[in-house]
Coordinates of C-alpha atoms and ligand atoms in Angstrom, one line a residue:
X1 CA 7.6 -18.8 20.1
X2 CA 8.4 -16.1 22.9
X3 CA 11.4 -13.5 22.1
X4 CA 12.0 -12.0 25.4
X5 CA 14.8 -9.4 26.0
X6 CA 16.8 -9.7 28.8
X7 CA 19.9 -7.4 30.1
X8 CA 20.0 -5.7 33.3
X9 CA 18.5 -2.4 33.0
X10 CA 15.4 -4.0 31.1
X11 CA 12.3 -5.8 32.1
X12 CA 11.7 -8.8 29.6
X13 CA 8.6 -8.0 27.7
X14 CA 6.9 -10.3 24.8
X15 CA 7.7 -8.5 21.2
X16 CA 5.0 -10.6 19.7
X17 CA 2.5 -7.9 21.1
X18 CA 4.2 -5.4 18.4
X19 CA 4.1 -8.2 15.7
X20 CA 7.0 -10.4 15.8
X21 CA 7.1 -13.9 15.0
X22 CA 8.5 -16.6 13.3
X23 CA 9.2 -14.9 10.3
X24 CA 11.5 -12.2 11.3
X25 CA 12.9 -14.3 14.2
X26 CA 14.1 -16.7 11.8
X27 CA 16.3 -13.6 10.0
X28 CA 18.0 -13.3 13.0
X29 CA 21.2 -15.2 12.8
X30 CA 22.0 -14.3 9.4
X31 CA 22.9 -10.5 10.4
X32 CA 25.0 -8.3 12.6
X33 CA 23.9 -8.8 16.5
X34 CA 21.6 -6.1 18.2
X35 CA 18.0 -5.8 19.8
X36 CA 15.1 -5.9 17.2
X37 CA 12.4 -4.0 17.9
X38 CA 9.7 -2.3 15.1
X39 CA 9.8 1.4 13.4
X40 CA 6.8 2.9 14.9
X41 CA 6.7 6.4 12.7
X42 CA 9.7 8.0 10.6
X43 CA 10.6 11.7 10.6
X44 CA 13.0 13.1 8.0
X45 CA 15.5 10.6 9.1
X46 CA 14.8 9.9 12.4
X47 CA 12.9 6.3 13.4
X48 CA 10.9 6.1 16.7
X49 CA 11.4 2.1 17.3
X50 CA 9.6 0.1 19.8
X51 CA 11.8 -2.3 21.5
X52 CA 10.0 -3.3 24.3
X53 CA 12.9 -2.9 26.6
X54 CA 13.2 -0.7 29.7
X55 CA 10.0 0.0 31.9
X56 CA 7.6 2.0 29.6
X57 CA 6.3 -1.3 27.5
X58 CA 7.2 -0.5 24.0
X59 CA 11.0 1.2 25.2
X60 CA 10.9 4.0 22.4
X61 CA 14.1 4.6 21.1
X62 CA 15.0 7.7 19.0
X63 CA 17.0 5.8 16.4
X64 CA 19.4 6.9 13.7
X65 CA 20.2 4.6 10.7
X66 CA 23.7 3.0 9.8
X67 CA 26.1 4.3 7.6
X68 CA 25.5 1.2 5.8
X69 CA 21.9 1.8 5.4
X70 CA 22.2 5.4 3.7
X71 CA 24.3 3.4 0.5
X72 CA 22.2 3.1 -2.5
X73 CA 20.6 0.0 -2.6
X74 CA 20.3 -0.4 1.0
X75 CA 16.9 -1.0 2.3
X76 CA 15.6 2.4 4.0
X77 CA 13.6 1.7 7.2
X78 CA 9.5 2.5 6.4
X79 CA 7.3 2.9 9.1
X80 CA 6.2 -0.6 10.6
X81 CA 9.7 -2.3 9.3
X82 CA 11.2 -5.0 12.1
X83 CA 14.8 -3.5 12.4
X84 CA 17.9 -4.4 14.4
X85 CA 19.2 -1.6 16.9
X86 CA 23.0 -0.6 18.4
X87 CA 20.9 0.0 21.4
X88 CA 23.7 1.8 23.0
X89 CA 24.0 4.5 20.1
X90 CA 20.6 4.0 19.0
X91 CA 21.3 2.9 15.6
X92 CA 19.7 0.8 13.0
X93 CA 22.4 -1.1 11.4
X94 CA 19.8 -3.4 9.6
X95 CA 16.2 -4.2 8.1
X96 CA 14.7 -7.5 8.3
X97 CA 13.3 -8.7 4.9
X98 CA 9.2 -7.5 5.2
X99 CA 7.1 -9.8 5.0
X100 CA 4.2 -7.7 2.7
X101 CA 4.9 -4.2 1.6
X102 CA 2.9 -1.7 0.7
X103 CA 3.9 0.6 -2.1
X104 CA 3.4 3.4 -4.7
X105 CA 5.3 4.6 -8.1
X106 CA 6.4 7.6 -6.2
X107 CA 4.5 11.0 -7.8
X108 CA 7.6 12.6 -9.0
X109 CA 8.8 12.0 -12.8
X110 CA 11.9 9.9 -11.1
X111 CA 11.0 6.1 -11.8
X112 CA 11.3 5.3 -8.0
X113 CA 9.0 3.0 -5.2
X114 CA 7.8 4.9 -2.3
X115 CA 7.4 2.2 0.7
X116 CA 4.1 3.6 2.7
X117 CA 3.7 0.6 5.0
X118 CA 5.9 -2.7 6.1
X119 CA 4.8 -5.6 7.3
X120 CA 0.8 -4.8 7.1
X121 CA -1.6 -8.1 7.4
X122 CA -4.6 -6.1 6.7
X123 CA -5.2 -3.4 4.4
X124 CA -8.1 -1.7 4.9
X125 CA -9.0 0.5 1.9
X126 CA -11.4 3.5 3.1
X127 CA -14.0 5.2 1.0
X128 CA -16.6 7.8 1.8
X129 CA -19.8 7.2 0.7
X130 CA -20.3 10.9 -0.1
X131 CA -18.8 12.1 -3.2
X132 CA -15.2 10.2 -2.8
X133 CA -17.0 7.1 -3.7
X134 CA -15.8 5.6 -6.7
X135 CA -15.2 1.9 -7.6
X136 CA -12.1 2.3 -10.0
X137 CA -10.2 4.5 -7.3
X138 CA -11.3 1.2 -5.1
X139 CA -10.1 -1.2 -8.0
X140 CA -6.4 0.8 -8.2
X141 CA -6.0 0.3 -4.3
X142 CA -7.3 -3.3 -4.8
X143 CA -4.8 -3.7 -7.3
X144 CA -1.8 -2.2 -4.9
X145 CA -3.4 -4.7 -1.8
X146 CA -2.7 -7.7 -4.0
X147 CA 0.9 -6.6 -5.0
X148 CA 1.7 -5.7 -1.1
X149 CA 0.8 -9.3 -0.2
X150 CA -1.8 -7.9 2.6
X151 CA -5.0 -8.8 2.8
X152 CA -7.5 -6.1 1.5
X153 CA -11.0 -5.4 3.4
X154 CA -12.9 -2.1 1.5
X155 CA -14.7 0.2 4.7
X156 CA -17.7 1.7 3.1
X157 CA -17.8 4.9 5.7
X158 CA -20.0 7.4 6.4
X159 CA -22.7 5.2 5.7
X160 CA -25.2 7.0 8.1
X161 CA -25.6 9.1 4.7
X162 CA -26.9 7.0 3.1
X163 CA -30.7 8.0 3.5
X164 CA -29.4 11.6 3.3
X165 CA -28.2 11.1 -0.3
X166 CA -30.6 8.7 -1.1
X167 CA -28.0 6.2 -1.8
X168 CA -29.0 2.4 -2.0
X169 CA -26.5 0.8 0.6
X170 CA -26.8 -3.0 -0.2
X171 CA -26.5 -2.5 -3.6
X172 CA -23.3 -0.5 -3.2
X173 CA -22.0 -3.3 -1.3
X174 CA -22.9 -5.9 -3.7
X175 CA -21.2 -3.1 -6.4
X176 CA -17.9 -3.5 -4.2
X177 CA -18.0 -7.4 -4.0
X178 CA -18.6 -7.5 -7.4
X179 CA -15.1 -6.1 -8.0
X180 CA -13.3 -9.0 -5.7
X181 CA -16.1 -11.6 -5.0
X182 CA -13.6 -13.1 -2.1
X183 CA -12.9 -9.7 0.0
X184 CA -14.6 -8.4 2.5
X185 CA -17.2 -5.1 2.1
X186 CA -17.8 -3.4 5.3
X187 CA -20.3 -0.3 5.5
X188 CA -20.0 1.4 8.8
X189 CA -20.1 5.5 10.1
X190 CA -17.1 6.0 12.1
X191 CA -19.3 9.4 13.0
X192 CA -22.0 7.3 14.8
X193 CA -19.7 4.4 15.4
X194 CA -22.0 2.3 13.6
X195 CA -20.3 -1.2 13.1
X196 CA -16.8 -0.7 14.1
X197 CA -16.1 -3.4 15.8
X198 CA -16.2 -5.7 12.5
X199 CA -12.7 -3.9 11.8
X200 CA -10.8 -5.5 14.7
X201 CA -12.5 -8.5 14.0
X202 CA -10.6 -9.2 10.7
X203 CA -7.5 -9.3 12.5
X204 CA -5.9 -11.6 15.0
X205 CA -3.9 -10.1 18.1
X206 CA -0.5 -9.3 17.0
X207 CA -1.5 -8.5 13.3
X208 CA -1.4 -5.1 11.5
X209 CA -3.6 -3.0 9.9
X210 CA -3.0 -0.3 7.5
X211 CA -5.6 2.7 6.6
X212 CA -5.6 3.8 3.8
X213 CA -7.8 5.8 1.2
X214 CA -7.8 9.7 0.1
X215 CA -8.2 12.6 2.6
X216 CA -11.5 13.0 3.9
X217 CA -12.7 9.9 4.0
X218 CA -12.7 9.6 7.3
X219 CA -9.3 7.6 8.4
X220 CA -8.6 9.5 11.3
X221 CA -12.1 9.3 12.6
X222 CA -12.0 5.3 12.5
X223 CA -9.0 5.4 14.1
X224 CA -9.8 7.7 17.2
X225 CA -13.4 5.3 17.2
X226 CA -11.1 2.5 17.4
X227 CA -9.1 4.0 19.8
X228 CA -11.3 5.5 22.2
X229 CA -9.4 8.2 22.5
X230 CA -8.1 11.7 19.9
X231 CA -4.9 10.6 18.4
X232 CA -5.1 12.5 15.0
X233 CA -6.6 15.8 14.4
X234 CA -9.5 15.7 12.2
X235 CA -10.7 18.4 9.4
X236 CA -13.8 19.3 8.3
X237 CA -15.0 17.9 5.2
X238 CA -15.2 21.4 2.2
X239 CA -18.5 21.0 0.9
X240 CA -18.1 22.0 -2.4
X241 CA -16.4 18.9 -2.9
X242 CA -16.1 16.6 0.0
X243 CA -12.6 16.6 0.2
X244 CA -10.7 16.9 3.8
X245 CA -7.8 19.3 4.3
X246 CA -4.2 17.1 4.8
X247 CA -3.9 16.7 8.0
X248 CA -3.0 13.4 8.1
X249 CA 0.6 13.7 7.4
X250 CA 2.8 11.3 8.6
X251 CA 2.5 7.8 9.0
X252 CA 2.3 6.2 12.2
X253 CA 2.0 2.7 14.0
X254 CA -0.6 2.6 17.3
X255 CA -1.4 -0.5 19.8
X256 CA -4.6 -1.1 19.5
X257 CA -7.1 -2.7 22.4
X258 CA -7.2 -6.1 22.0
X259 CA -4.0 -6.3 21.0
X260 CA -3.7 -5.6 17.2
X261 CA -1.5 -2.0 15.6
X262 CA -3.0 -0.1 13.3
X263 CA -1.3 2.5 10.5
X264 CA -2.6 5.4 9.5
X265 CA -1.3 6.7 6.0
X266 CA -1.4 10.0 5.0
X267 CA -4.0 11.3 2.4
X268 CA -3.0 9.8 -1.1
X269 CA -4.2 12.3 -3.8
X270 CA -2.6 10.0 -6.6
X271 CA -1.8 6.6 -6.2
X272 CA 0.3 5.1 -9.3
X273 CA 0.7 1.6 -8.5
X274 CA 4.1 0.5 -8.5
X275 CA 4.8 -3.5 -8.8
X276 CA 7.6 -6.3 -9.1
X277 CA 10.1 -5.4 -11.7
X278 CA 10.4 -9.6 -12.5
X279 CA 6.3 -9.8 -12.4
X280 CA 4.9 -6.5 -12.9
X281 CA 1.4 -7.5 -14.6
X282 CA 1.2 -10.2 -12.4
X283 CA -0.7 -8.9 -9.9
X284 CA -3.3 -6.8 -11.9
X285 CA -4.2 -9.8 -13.5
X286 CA -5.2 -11.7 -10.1
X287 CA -7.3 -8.4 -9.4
X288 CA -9.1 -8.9 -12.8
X289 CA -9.6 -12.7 -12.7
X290 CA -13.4 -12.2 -14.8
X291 CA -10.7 -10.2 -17.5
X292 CA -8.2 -13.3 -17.1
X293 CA -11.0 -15.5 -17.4
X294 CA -12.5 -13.9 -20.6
X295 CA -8.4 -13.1 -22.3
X296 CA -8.1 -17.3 -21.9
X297 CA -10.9 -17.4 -25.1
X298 CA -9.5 -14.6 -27.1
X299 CA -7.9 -15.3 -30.5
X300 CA -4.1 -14.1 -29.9
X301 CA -2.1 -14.6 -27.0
X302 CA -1.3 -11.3 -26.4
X303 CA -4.3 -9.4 -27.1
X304 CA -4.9 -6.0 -25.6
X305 CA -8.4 -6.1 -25.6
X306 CA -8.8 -2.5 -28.1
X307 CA -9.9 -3.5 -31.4
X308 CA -8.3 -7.5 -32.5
X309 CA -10.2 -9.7 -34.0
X310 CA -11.5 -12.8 -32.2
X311 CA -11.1 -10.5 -28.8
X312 CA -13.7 -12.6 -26.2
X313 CA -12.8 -9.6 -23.7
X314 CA -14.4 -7.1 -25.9
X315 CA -17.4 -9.3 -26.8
X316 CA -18.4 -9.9 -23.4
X317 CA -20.8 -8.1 -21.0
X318 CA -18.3 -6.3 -19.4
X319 CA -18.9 -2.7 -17.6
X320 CA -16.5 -0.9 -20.7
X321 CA -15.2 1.1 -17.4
X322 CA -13.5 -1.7 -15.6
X323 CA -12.2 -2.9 -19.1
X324 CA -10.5 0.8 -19.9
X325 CA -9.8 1.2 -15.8
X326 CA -7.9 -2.1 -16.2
X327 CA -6.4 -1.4 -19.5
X328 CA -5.5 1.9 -18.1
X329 CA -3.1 0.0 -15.1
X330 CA -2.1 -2.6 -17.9
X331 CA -0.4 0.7 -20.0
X332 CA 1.2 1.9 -16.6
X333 CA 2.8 -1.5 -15.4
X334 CA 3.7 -1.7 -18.9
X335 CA 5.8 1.9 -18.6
X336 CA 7.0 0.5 -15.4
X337 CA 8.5 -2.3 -16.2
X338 CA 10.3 -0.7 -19.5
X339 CA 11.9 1.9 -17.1
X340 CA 12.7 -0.7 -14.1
X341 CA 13.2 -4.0 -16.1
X342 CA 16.9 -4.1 -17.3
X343 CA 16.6 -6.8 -19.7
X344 CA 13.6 -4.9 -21.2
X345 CA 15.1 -1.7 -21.1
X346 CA 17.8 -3.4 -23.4
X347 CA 15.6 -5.2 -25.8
X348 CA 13.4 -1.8 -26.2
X349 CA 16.7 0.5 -26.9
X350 CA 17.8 -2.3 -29.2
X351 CA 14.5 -2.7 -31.2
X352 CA 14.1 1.4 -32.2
X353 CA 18.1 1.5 -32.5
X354 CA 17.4 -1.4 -35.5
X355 CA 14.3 0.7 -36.4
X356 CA 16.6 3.8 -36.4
X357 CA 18.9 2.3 -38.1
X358 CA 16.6 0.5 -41.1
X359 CA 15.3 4.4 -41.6
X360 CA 18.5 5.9 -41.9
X361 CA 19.4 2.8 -44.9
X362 CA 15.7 3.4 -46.6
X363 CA 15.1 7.0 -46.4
X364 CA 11.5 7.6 -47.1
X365 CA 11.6 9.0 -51.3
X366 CA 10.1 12.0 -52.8
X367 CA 6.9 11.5 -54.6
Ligands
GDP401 P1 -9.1 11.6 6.9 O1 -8.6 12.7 6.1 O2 -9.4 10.4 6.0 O3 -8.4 11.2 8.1 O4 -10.6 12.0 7.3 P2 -11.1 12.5 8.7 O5 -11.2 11.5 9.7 O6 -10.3 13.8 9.1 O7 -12.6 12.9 8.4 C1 -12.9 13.9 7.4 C2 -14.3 14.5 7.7 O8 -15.3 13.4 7.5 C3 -14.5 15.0 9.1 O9 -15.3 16.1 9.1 C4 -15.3 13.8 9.8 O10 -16.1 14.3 10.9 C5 -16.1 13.3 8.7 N1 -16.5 11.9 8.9 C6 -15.7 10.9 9.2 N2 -16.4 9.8 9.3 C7 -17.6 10.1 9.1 C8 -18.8 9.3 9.1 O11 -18.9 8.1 9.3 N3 -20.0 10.0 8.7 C9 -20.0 11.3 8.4 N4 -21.2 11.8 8.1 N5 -18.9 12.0 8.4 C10 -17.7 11.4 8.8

């Protein structure tokens, strides 16, 4: 499969070296006609999309969107998000359907999903070996992988140190694969460039990759490595706590050599995981399959693992902070899916209106 673009002010170049294939060509017919080409960063309403046309190899466009798209309900383009273009008014009247997406609960009270990535194949979930390391934080972004549809790979970084703080490498590793026996655990030092080139080596050319992890761990470093060149301005680490500045602020989409993009996210300092409305636990549970495992024996159905009878969850060997880490994202998709579910929302309002309602007949008597 070849897309090429051909009018007479452009030079036909391949779109399958920004990612397109059969997937998104197949969406092609069922939509209004233009030239497709891939959001390569946002910016407060302005999308810089690479078409491929003209004679600089991606043929940037500074795009608006549609008055269409700004309807509520419309899908808003997100950074790596295969869009069609009026090329001649640089518009985007439409967004394909993504293939994976990666998204958040955004941090505001508002029940709403904040799309950080479209269309990743890889998400690689970065944590510093320094004082950023911890395996529930990597279990929460683990949890988000699976509900994206991307496939996750965990970078150990600055694992040169190690030695320095006397930290036991392999066994951190085997900590990590613990977690998701069929991922991938990488250690590397994007300082030292110290086993970079396992990254590209989990991707095929064409396919994305996404960054992603808390500031200071050492994204844009990787990605300069990867690079070979400064793209992203890097901070230094404050040593009280080992936490970078933000300087990693928007999101952006970069060719890679060898052919492959890469995304770099911004900083997340809280990451509530936002899933399915139709499925919402259904994800956590593939991340936990030793907790599905275990639930299959307990005595009731829908046992919550806390204090039932007959719980085989509870009675296990299990480390109690993966059990409250994972009951802790069971209580959230929970909350989630009350507020997003409208089925649920109904059933809930009905139940404490009956409950209401039974009080107000039986008022409680004086003693
Ligand atoms: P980002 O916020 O995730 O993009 O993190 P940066 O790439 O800005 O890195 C934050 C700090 O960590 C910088 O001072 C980097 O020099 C440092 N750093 C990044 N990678 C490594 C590494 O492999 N080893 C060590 N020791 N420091 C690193």
């Amino acid at each position: 499969m070849s897309l090429r673009i051909y009018t007479e002010r452009m030079i036909p170049v391949q779109l399958e070296q920004f990612g397109w294939n059969d997937f998104f060509e197949s969406q092609l017919s069922a939509g209004p006609a233009g030239i497709p080409g891939r959001v390569a960063s946002a910016n407060h309403g302005r999308f810089l999309v690479w078409t491929g046309c003209g004679e600089t190899g991606t043929g940037e466009v500074d795009a608006s969107v549609s008055g269409q798209l700004r309807k509520p309900g419309a899908l808003w383009p997100a950074v790596g998000d295969w869009v069609i273009l009026r090329i001649d008014d640089a518009v985007i009247d439409r967004v394909l359907t993504r293939k994976t997406c990666v998204s958040r609960k955004q941090p505001e009270r508002e029940i709403r999903e904040q799309v950080l990535a479209a269309n990743i194949d890889v998400l690689f979930i970065v944590s510093g070996l320094d004082r950023d390391y911890n395996p529930r934080r990597i279990e929460r972004f683990l949890v988000m992988a699976n509900e994206s549809g991307a496939r996750p790979v965990v970078l150990l970084n600055k694992a040169d140190l190690a030695p320095q703080l006397n930290l036991d490498l392999a066994s951190l590793v085997a900590g990590v694969q613990e977690l998701s026996p069929a991922i991938a655990v990488l250690p590397i030092s994007a300082k030292a460039d110290h086993d970079l080139a396992a990254l590209p080596a989990e991707l095929a050319p064409g396919e994305t990759a996404a960054l992603i992890g808390s500031s200071g761990v050492g994204k844009s470093t990787i990605l300069n490595r990867l690079l070979g060149h400064e793209r992203q301005r890097t901070t230094e680490v404050r040593a009280s706590d080992s936490r970078g500045r933000h300087t990693t602020t928007t999101r952006q989409l970069f060719r890679m050599p060898g052919g492959w993009l890469l995304m770099d996210l911004p900083g997340l300092r809280e990451v509530q995981l936002w899933a399915n409305p139709e499925q919402p636990a259904g994800n956590l549970a593939a991340s936990f399959d030793d907790i599905q495992a275990l639930a299959a024996n307990c005595r009731f159905r829908d046992c919550t693992h806390n204090a039932e009878p007959g719980c085989a969850v509870t009675s296990a060997a299990l480390d109690p902070a993966r059990l409250a880490n994972y009951q802790k994202m069971q209580k959230e998709l929970a909350h989630l899916e009350r507020k997003t579910n409208p089925r649920l929302a109904k059933e809930t309002r009905a139940k404490w209106n009956a409950i209401e309602k039974s009080v107000r007949q039986h008022p409680k008597r004086e003693p």
